[in-house]
Coordinates of C-alpha atoms in Angstrom, one line a residue:
M21 CA 0.1 0.3 -0.4
G22 CA 1.3 3.2 -1.1
Y23 CA 2.5 6.1 1.2
G24 CA -0.7 8.4 -0.5
Q25 CA -3.1 6.0 0.0
I26 CA -2.5 5.1 4.0
L27 CA -3.3 9.2 4.2
H28 CA -6.7 8.2 3.3
Q29 CA -7.3 4.5 5.3
Q30 CA -8.7 6.1 8.4
G31 CA -12.5 5.2 8.6
K32 CA -15.2 5.5 5.7
E33 CA -14.9 9.1 5.3
E34 CA -11.1 9.2 5.5
D35 CA -11.1 6.6 2.4
Q36 CA -12.2 9.8 -0.1
V37 CA -9.3 11.4 -1.8
H38 CA -9.6 15.0 -1.2
L39 CA -8.2 17.6 -3.8
N40 CA -8.0 20.8 -4.2
V41 CA -7.6 22.1 -7.9
G42 CA -7.5 25.9 -8.3
G43 CA -9.3 26.9 -5.0
V44 CA -12.2 24.1 -5.6
R45 CA -12.1 21.2 -3.1
H46 CA -13.3 17.4 -4.6
K47 CA -13.8 14.5 -2.4
V48 CA -12.5 11.5 -4.9
D49 CA -13.3 7.8 -4.3
P50 CA -9.5 6.0 -4.6
D51 CA -10.9 2.9 -6.5
M52 CA -12.2 5.4 -9.5
L53 CA -9.1 6.9 -9.5
L54 CA -6.7 3.5 -10.1
R55 CA -9.0 2.6 -12.8
F56 CA -6.5 4.6 -14.6
P57 CA -3.1 3.6 -13.7
H58 CA -1.0 5.7 -16.2
T59 CA -2.8 9.0 -15.0
R60 CA -1.2 11.8 -12.2
L61 CA -3.5 10.9 -10.0
A62 CA -3.2 7.2 -9.9
R63 CA 0.5 7.4 -9.4
L64 CA -0.2 9.9 -7.0
L65 CA -1.9 7.2 -4.9
R66 CA 0.9 4.9 -5.2
C67 CA 3.5 7.1 -4.0
Q68 CA 5.9 5.8 -1.6
S69 CA 7.4 8.7 0.4
E70 CA 6.0 12.4 0.4
A71 CA 9.2 13.8 -2.0
A72 CA 7.5 11.4 -4.3
I73 CA 3.9 12.9 -3.9
L74 CA 5.4 16.6 -4.1
E75 CA 6.6 15.5 -8.1
L76 CA 3.0 14.7 -8.9
C77 CA 1.1 17.8 -7.2
D78 CA 2.5 21.6 -6.1
D79 CA 1.5 21.1 -2.4
Y80 CA -0.1 18.8 0.1
S81 CA -1.4 19.1 3.9
L82 CA -0.9 16.3 6.0
S83 CA -2.8 17.5 8.4
E84 CA -5.6 18.1 6.1
K85 CA -5.1 15.3 4.2
E86 CA -5.2 17.2 1.4
Y87 CA -3.8 17.2 -2.3
Y88 CA -3.5 21.0 -3.8
F89 CA -2.9 21.5 -8.0
D90 CA -2.4 25.3 -9.1
R91 CA -4.5 24.2 -12.4
N92 CA -7.4 25.1 -14.6
P93 CA -10.7 23.8 -12.1
Q94 CA -13.1 24.2 -14.9
V95 CA -11.0 21.6 -17.2
F96 CA -10.8 19.3 -14.2
L97 CA -14.4 18.9 -14.3
C98 CA -14.2 17.5 -17.3
V99 CA -11.0 15.1 -15.7
L100 CA -13.2 14.3 -13.3
N101 CA -15.9 13.0 -15.8
F102 CA -13.3 11.0 -17.8
Y103 CA -12.5 9.2 -14.8
H104 CA -16.3 8.5 -14.0
T105 CA -16.9 7.5 -17.6
G106 CA -13.7 6.1 -19.4
C107 CA -14.4 9.7 -22.0
I108 CA -13.2 13.1 -22.0
H109 CA -15.1 15.8 -23.3
M110 CA -13.9 19.2 -24.9
M111 CA -15.0 22.2 -23.4
E112 CA -16.0 24.6 -26.4
E113 CA -15.0 28.0 -24.5
V114 CA -11.7 26.6 -23.5
C115 CA -8.3 27.4 -26.1
V116 CA -7.7 23.6 -27.6
F117 CA -4.1 24.5 -26.6
S118 CA -4.7 25.0 -23.4
F119 CA -7.1 22.5 -22.9
S120 CA -4.4 19.9 -24.4
Q121 CA -2.0 21.0 -22.3
E122 CA -4.3 20.5 -19.2
I123 CA -5.1 16.7 -19.9
E124 CA -1.6 16.1 -20.8
Y125 CA -0.7 17.2 -17.2
W126 CA -3.3 15.3 -15.8
G127 CA -2.0 12.2 -18.0
I128 CA -5.0 11.6 -20.4
Q129 CA -4.0 11.0 -23.8
E130 CA -6.3 12.3 -27.0
L131 CA -6.8 9.2 -28.1
H132 CA -9.4 9.0 -24.6
L133 CA -11.1 11.9 -26.3
S134 CA -15.1 11.2 -27.1
P135 CA -16.0 10.7 -30.9
C136 CA -18.4 13.4 -30.2
C137 CA -15.3 15.9 -29.6
S138 CA -12.6 14.2 -31.3
Y139 CA -13.0 15.4 -34.8
W140 CA -13.7 18.9 -33.7
Y141 CA -10.6 19.1 -31.3
H142 CA -8.4 18.1 -34.0
E143 CA -9.6 20.2 -37.0
R144 CA -9.7 23.1 -34.7
K145 CA -6.2 22.6 -33.5
E146 CA -5.1 21.9 -37.0
Y147 CA -6.8 25.1 -38.2
I148 CA -5.2 27.5 -35.5
D149 CA -1.7 25.8 -36.2
D150 CA -2.1 26.9 -39.7
R151 CA -3.6 30.0 -39.2
E152 CA -0.8 30.9 -37.1
W153 CA 2.2 31.3 -39.4
D154 CA -0.5 33.2 -41.7
I155 CA -1.4 35.9 -39.4
R156 CA 2.7 36.5 -38.8
S157 CA 3.1 36.7 -42.1
D158 CA 0.8 39.3 -43.2
D159 CA 0.9 41.7 -40.0
Q160 CA 4.6 41.3 -39.5
Q161 CA 4.1 40.7 -35.8
P162 CA 6.9 40.3 -33.5
P163 CA 6.7 35.9 -32.7
S164 CA 5.9 34.4 -29.4
L165 CA 8.8 33.0 -27.4
D166 CA 7.2 29.4 -27.7
S167 CA 7.1 29.7 -31.4
S168 CA 10.6 29.2 -33.1
F169 CA 12.9 30.8 -30.9
E170 CA 15.7 28.3 -31.8
E171 CA 15.2 29.6 -35.7
L172 CA 14.6 33.2 -34.6
S173 CA 17.9 33.5 -32.9
A174 CA 20.2 31.5 -34.1
L175 CA 22.4 34.4 -35.5
D176 CA 22.5 35.3 -31.9
K177 CA 23.5 32.0 -30.4
D178 CA 26.4 31.5 -33.2
L179 CA 27.1 35.2 -32.3
A180 CA 27.3 34.2 -28.6
K181 CA 30.2 31.3 -29.3
F182 CA 32.5 34.0 -30.2
K183 CA 33.3 35.2 -26.8
G184 CA 36.2 34.5 -25.5
A185 CA 37.7 32.9 -29.4
W186 CA 40.4 34.2 -30.8
C187 CA 39.9 37.6 -33.3
A188 CA 36.6 37.1 -31.8
E189 CA 35.5 41.0 -32.8
V190 CA 37.1 41.0 -36.8
R191 CA 35.5 37.2 -36.9
S192 CA 32.3 38.3 -35.7
Y193 CA 32.2 41.4 -37.9
V194 CA 33.4 39.2 -41.4
W195 CA 31.1 36.4 -40.3
L196 CA 27.9 38.4 -40.1
R197 CA 27.9 40.6 -43.1
L198 CA 29.2 37.0 -45.3
E199 CA 26.4 35.4 -43.4
D200 CA 23.0 38.0 -43.0
P201 CA 22.5 39.8 -46.5
G202 CA 20.3 42.4 -44.5
H203 CA 22.7 43.1 -41.8
S204 CA 24.2 46.4 -43.6
R205 CA 24.6 48.2 -47.2
G206 CA 28.3 46.2 -47.2
S207 CA 26.5 42.9 -46.5
K208 CA 24.0 43.6 -49.5
I209 CA 27.1 44.5 -51.7
I210 CA 28.9 41.1 -51.0
A211 CA 25.4 38.8 -51.7
V212 CA 24.8 40.4 -54.9
A213 CA 28.3 40.0 -56.3
S214 CA 28.1 36.5 -54.7
L215 CA 24.7 36.1 -56.9
S216 CA 26.2 37.4 -59.8
L217 CA 28.9 34.9 -59.9
V218 CA 27.0 32.5 -59.6
L219 CA 24.6 33.2 -62.0
T220 CA 27.5 34.2 -64.4
S221 CA 29.0 30.9 -63.9
I222 CA 25.9 29.3 -64.8
V223 CA 25.5 31.3 -68.0
A224 CA 29.6 30.2 -68.9
M225 CA 28.4 26.8 -68.7
C226 CA 25.5 27.0 -70.8
V227 CA 27.6 29.1 -73.2
H228 CA 30.0 26.2 -73.2
S229 CA 27.5 23.9 -74.9
M230 CA 27.3 25.7 -77.8
P231 CA 28.9 24.9 -80.9
E232 CA 30.1 28.4 -81.6
F233 CA 32.0 28.3 -78.5
Q234 CA 33.5 24.7 -78.6
R235 CA 37.1 24.4 -79.2
V236 CA 39.8 21.4 -80.6
D237 CA 43.2 21.2 -80.4
D238 CA 45.5 19.9 -83.2
N239 CA 44.7 16.7 -82.1
D240 CA 41.1 17.1 -82.7
K241 CA 40.9 16.8 -79.0
P242 CA 38.2 19.1 -77.0
I243 CA 39.5 21.9 -74.7
E244 CA 38.6 24.8 -73.3
D245 CA 37.2 28.4 -75.0
P246 CA 39.9 30.8 -73.5
V247 CA 37.9 33.4 -72.7
L248 CA 35.2 30.8 -71.0
A249 CA 38.4 29.1 -69.4
I250 CA 39.4 32.2 -67.8
L251 CA 35.6 33.2 -66.8
E252 CA 35.4 29.9 -65.1
E253 CA 38.8 30.5 -63.3
I254 CA 37.8 34.1 -61.8
C255 CA 34.6 32.4 -60.4
I256 CA 36.1 29.7 -59.3
A257 CA 38.9 31.4 -57.7
C258 CA 36.0 34.0 -56.1
F259 CA 34.0 30.8 -54.8
S260 CA 37.2 29.1 -53.4
A261 CA 38.4 32.6 -50.9
E262 CA 34.9 33.0 -50.1
F263 CA 34.5 29.5 -48.6
I264 CA 37.7 29.5 -47.2
I265 CA 36.9 32.8 -45.6
R266 CA 33.3 32.1 -44.0
M267 CA 35.4 28.2 -42.7
I268 CA 38.0 30.5 -41.1
V269 CA 35.5 32.7 -39.3
A270 CA 33.0 30.3 -38.3
P271 CA 31.8 30.3 -34.8
S272 CA 31.7 26.4 -35.2
L273 CA 33.9 24.6 -37.6
R274 CA 31.8 21.3 -36.8
K275 CA 28.2 23.6 -37.5
F276 CA 30.0 24.9 -40.4
L277 CA 30.7 21.9 -43.0
G278 CA 27.5 20.2 -41.6
N279 CA 25.6 22.9 -43.0
P280 CA 23.7 21.6 -46.3
L281 CA 24.3 25.1 -48.0
N282 CA 28.1 24.4 -47.2
I283 CA 27.8 21.0 -48.4
I284 CA 26.9 22.3 -52.0
D285 CA 29.6 24.9 -51.9
V286 CA 32.2 22.4 -51.8
A287 CA 30.5 19.8 -54.2
S288 CA 30.1 23.0 -56.8
I289 CA 34.2 23.8 -55.9
L290 CA 35.9 20.5 -55.9
P291 CA 34.9 19.2 -60.1
F292 CA 36.8 22.2 -61.4
Y293 CA 40.2 21.4 -59.1
F294 CA 39.9 17.4 -59.7
T295 CA 39.3 18.5 -63.5
L296 CA 42.8 20.6 -63.8
A297 CA 44.4 17.7 -61.5
L298 CA 43.2 15.0 -64.1
E299 CA 44.0 17.1 -66.8
T300 CA 47.4 17.4 -66.0
A301 CA 48.3 14.1 -65.0
D302 CA 47.0 13.3 -68.7
E303 CA 49.3 15.5 -70.4
D304 CA 52.2 14.1 -68.1
A305 CA 51.6 10.7 -69.1
A306 CA 50.3 11.1 -72.9
E307 CA 54.1 11.7 -73.7
E308 CA 54.4 8.0 -72.3
N309 CA 51.4 6.3 -72.8
E310 CA 48.9 7.5 -75.5
D311 CA 46.0 4.6 -74.7
L312 CA 44.9 6.6 -71.4
E313 CA 41.6 7.2 -73.1
N314 CA 39.5 7.1 -69.6
M315 CA 41.1 9.9 -68.2
G316 CA 39.6 11.9 -70.8
K317 CA 35.8 10.4 -69.8
V318 CA 36.7 11.0 -66.2
V319 CA 37.3 14.6 -67.1
Q320 CA 34.0 15.1 -68.9
V321 CA 32.1 13.9 -66.1
L322 CA 33.8 16.0 -63.4
R323 CA 32.9 18.7 -65.6
L324 CA 29.1 17.9 -65.9
M325 CA 29.2 18.3 -62.3
R326 CA 29.5 22.0 -62.4
I327 CA 25.8 21.7 -62.9
L328 CA 25.7 21.9 -59.2
R329 CA 26.7 25.3 -58.8
I330 CA 22.9 25.9 -59.8
L331 CA 22.2 24.7 -56.1
K332 CA 24.1 27.8 -54.6
L333 CA 21.2 29.9 -55.5
A334 CA 19.7 28.3 -52.4
R335 CA 21.6 30.7 -50.2
H336 CA 20.3 33.7 -51.8
S337 CA 16.4 32.2 -52.5
I338 CA 13.7 31.6 -49.7
G339 CA 11.4 29.7 -51.7
L340 CA 14.4 27.1 -52.4
R341 CA 15.4 27.1 -49.2
A342 CA 11.6 26.3 -48.6
L343 CA 11.4 23.8 -51.4
G344 CA 14.8 21.6 -49.0
A345 CA 13.1 22.5 -45.9
T346 CA 10.0 20.7 -47.4
I347 CA 11.6 17.4 -49.5
R348 CA 13.4 16.8 -45.7
H349 CA 9.8 16.8 -43.4
S350 CA 7.9 15.3 -46.3
Y351 CA 9.9 12.2 -47.0
N352 CA 6.5 10.2 -45.4
E353 CA 4.7 11.7 -48.1
V354 CA 7.4 11.2 -50.4
G355 CA 7.1 7.8 -49.6
L356 CA 3.7 7.3 -49.7
L357 CA 3.6 8.7 -53.2
L358 CA 6.3 6.5 -54.6
L359 CA 4.9 3.6 -53.0
F360 CA 1.4 4.3 -54.8
L361 CA 3.1 4.9 -57.6
S362 CA 4.8 1.4 -57.5
V363 CA 1.9 -0.5 -56.6
G364 CA -0.3 1.2 -59.7
I365 CA 2.8 0.9 -62.5
S366 CA 2.9 -3.0 -61.4
I367 CA -0.4 -3.5 -61.6
F368 CA -1.3 -1.8 -65.0
S369 CA 1.7 -2.5 -66.8
A370 CA 0.7 -6.5 -66.1
L371 CA -3.2 -5.9 -67.1
I372 CA -1.6 -3.9 -70.4
Y373 CA 0.5 -6.6 -71.0
F374 CA -2.3 -8.9 -71.1
A375 CA -4.5 -6.9 -73.0
E376 CA -2.1 -6.4 -75.6
K377 CA -0.2 -9.6 -76.1
E378 CA -2.2 -10.8 -78.9
E379 CA -1.6 -7.7 -80.9
E380 CA 0.9 -7.7 -83.3
N381 CA 1.5 -4.2 -84.4
T382 CA 2.1 -3.0 -80.7
D383 CA 4.8 -2.0 -78.7
L384 CA 3.5 -3.1 -75.1
G385 CA 4.4 -6.8 -75.6
T386 CA 6.2 -7.4 -72.4
I387 CA 5.8 -6.4 -69.1
P388 CA 9.0 -4.1 -69.1
S389 CA 7.5 -2.4 -71.6
G390 CA 4.5 -2.1 -69.7
W391 CA 6.2 0.1 -66.9
W392 CA 7.6 2.3 -69.0
W393 CA 3.7 3.2 -70.4
A394 CA 2.4 2.9 -67.0
T395 CA 5.2 5.6 -65.3
I396 CA 4.3 8.0 -68.2
T397 CA 0.4 7.6 -68.2
M398 CA 0.1 7.2 -64.4
T399 CA 2.4 10.5 -63.9
T400 CA -0.1 12.4 -66.8
V401 CA 3.2 13.1 -69.0
G402 CA 1.6 10.6 -71.7
Y403 CA 5.1 11.7 -74.4
G404 CA 2.7 9.0 -76.5
D405 CA 5.7 6.9 -77.7
T406 CA 3.6 3.8 -76.8
C407 CA -0.1 3.6 -76.6
P408 CA -2.6 0.6 -76.6
V409 CA -4.2 -0.1 -79.9
T410 CA -7.0 -2.9 -78.6
L411 CA -9.9 -2.3 -77.1
A412 CA -9.0 -3.8 -73.7
G413 CA -6.2 -2.0 -73.9
K414 CA -7.9 1.4 -74.3
I415 CA -10.2 0.3 -71.2
V416 CA -6.7 0.2 -68.7
A417 CA -5.5 3.1 -70.2
T418 CA -8.3 5.0 -69.3
L419 CA -8.5 3.2 -65.8
C420 CA -4.7 4.2 -64.9
I421 CA -5.4 7.4 -66.0
V422 CA -8.0 7.9 -63.3
C423 CA -6.1 6.1 -61.1
G424 CA -3.1 8.0 -61.4
L425 CA -4.6 11.0 -61.3
L426 CA -6.2 10.2 -57.6
V427 CA -2.8 8.9 -56.3
V428 CA -0.9 11.7 -57.2
A429 CA -3.2 14.4 -56.2
L430 CA -3.2 13.0 -52.7
P431 CA 0.1 12.8 -51.4
V432 CA 0.7 16.4 -53.5
T433 CA -1.5 18.3 -51.6
I434 CA -0.1 17.5 -48.7
I435 CA 3.6 18.4 -49.9
F436 CA 1.9 21.9 -51.6
N437 CA 0.5 22.7 -48.0
K438 CA 4.0 22.2 -46.0
F439 CA 5.8 24.2 -48.6
S440 CA 3.3 27.3 -48.6
K441 CA 4.0 26.7 -44.6
Y442 CA 7.7 26.8 -44.8
Y443 CA 8.0 29.5 -47.6
Q444 CA 5.6 32.1 -45.8
R445 CA 7.5 31.1 -42.3
N446 CA 10.9 31.6 -43.6
K447 CA 9.7 34.9 -45.2
A448 CA 8.3 36.3 -41.9
M449 CA 11.0 35.4 -39.8
E450 CA 13.8 36.7 -42.6
G451 CA 11.3 40.1 -42.2
Q452 CA 10.6 39.9 -38.6
Y453 CA 14.9 39.8 -37.8
R454 CA 15.5 42.8 -40.2
N455 CA 13.6 45.1 -38.2
V456 CA 14.7 44.2 -35.4

């Protein structure tokens, strides 16, 4: 028998548990509380010491045998009703988040909500959660302390790490101007210059693919256009200098190297140096061995990796950062979409095969060819390179199109809503931080 129960075992009247919640007194049968052993009150009755009791209530009086709780007395009426009926009902006059915190405090899970209140409770909770960022982005109100404090104070936390470090003032001065484009006019100039270099590098890469700018040497070996090569070297030199400076002045090297944007920077710079090293090795080895053709193929692959520089635009674009956050937090929905598509493709590729296999002039005589057809049909691409010719095949194609619309539309709607919320949130937080 627990210590909490001993307090109430002196006669029939003393068997009752005395509770004082927000100044309102209640007498409760202990057997009724023990029906739900995982709740706070049931755990209170099983306590073996005074210290354990004080961990579960705000205070208690040994002389009056009364437990004190500084909680909402109105919501506690719903809690008492839960012990009687096994279901908890929602109070419409109480904030849904306040009600959620109250029942969580008493150890009652949301799955115990009555069916008549469960739908309204979850719908109201999701609606307020979605509207929260809409109001903040429209009105530009300052955020509450419990909203997203870690995101809003990321720069402040990083600045605090400079205290006591070597060259703290100089490093913090440079880092803040490289990291926050809205900090000052100099920061904006640096951001515009960096963005201009990224766009220039992308344009140069695209121009290099045009026949007018392709060059060959005396041995008909492709070489870089001199003007584009110089432009490429200037951009890479600026990218490398920016990355090295940002790495030197970073408050935390581990956090800096783990940042996805910095990983993208490294991935966009390294192919140039790898290509340069391989071309140098190729020239040295060409004098001794003329059969090193694979070296040239590796160089071409590394040159194609320069397309990763497009991802550097994410540093200057709220939309791209929101897209990355959406993908990172929507892996369940993306996995669900891929699962639905895989199941649909497998089913309709087999159906179209059996519908078309007797036809001679058809491109859908095998199940693997049916996979390709089902993929472009369910994703509503429809190249038209393969299509059914029999009546049964056209019926299967109609079902495939309708199912494809439903399968793609359901998860994509959830992903789009998340993208919209992340975009508005990032835009609102960036505007709020710059107005501080």
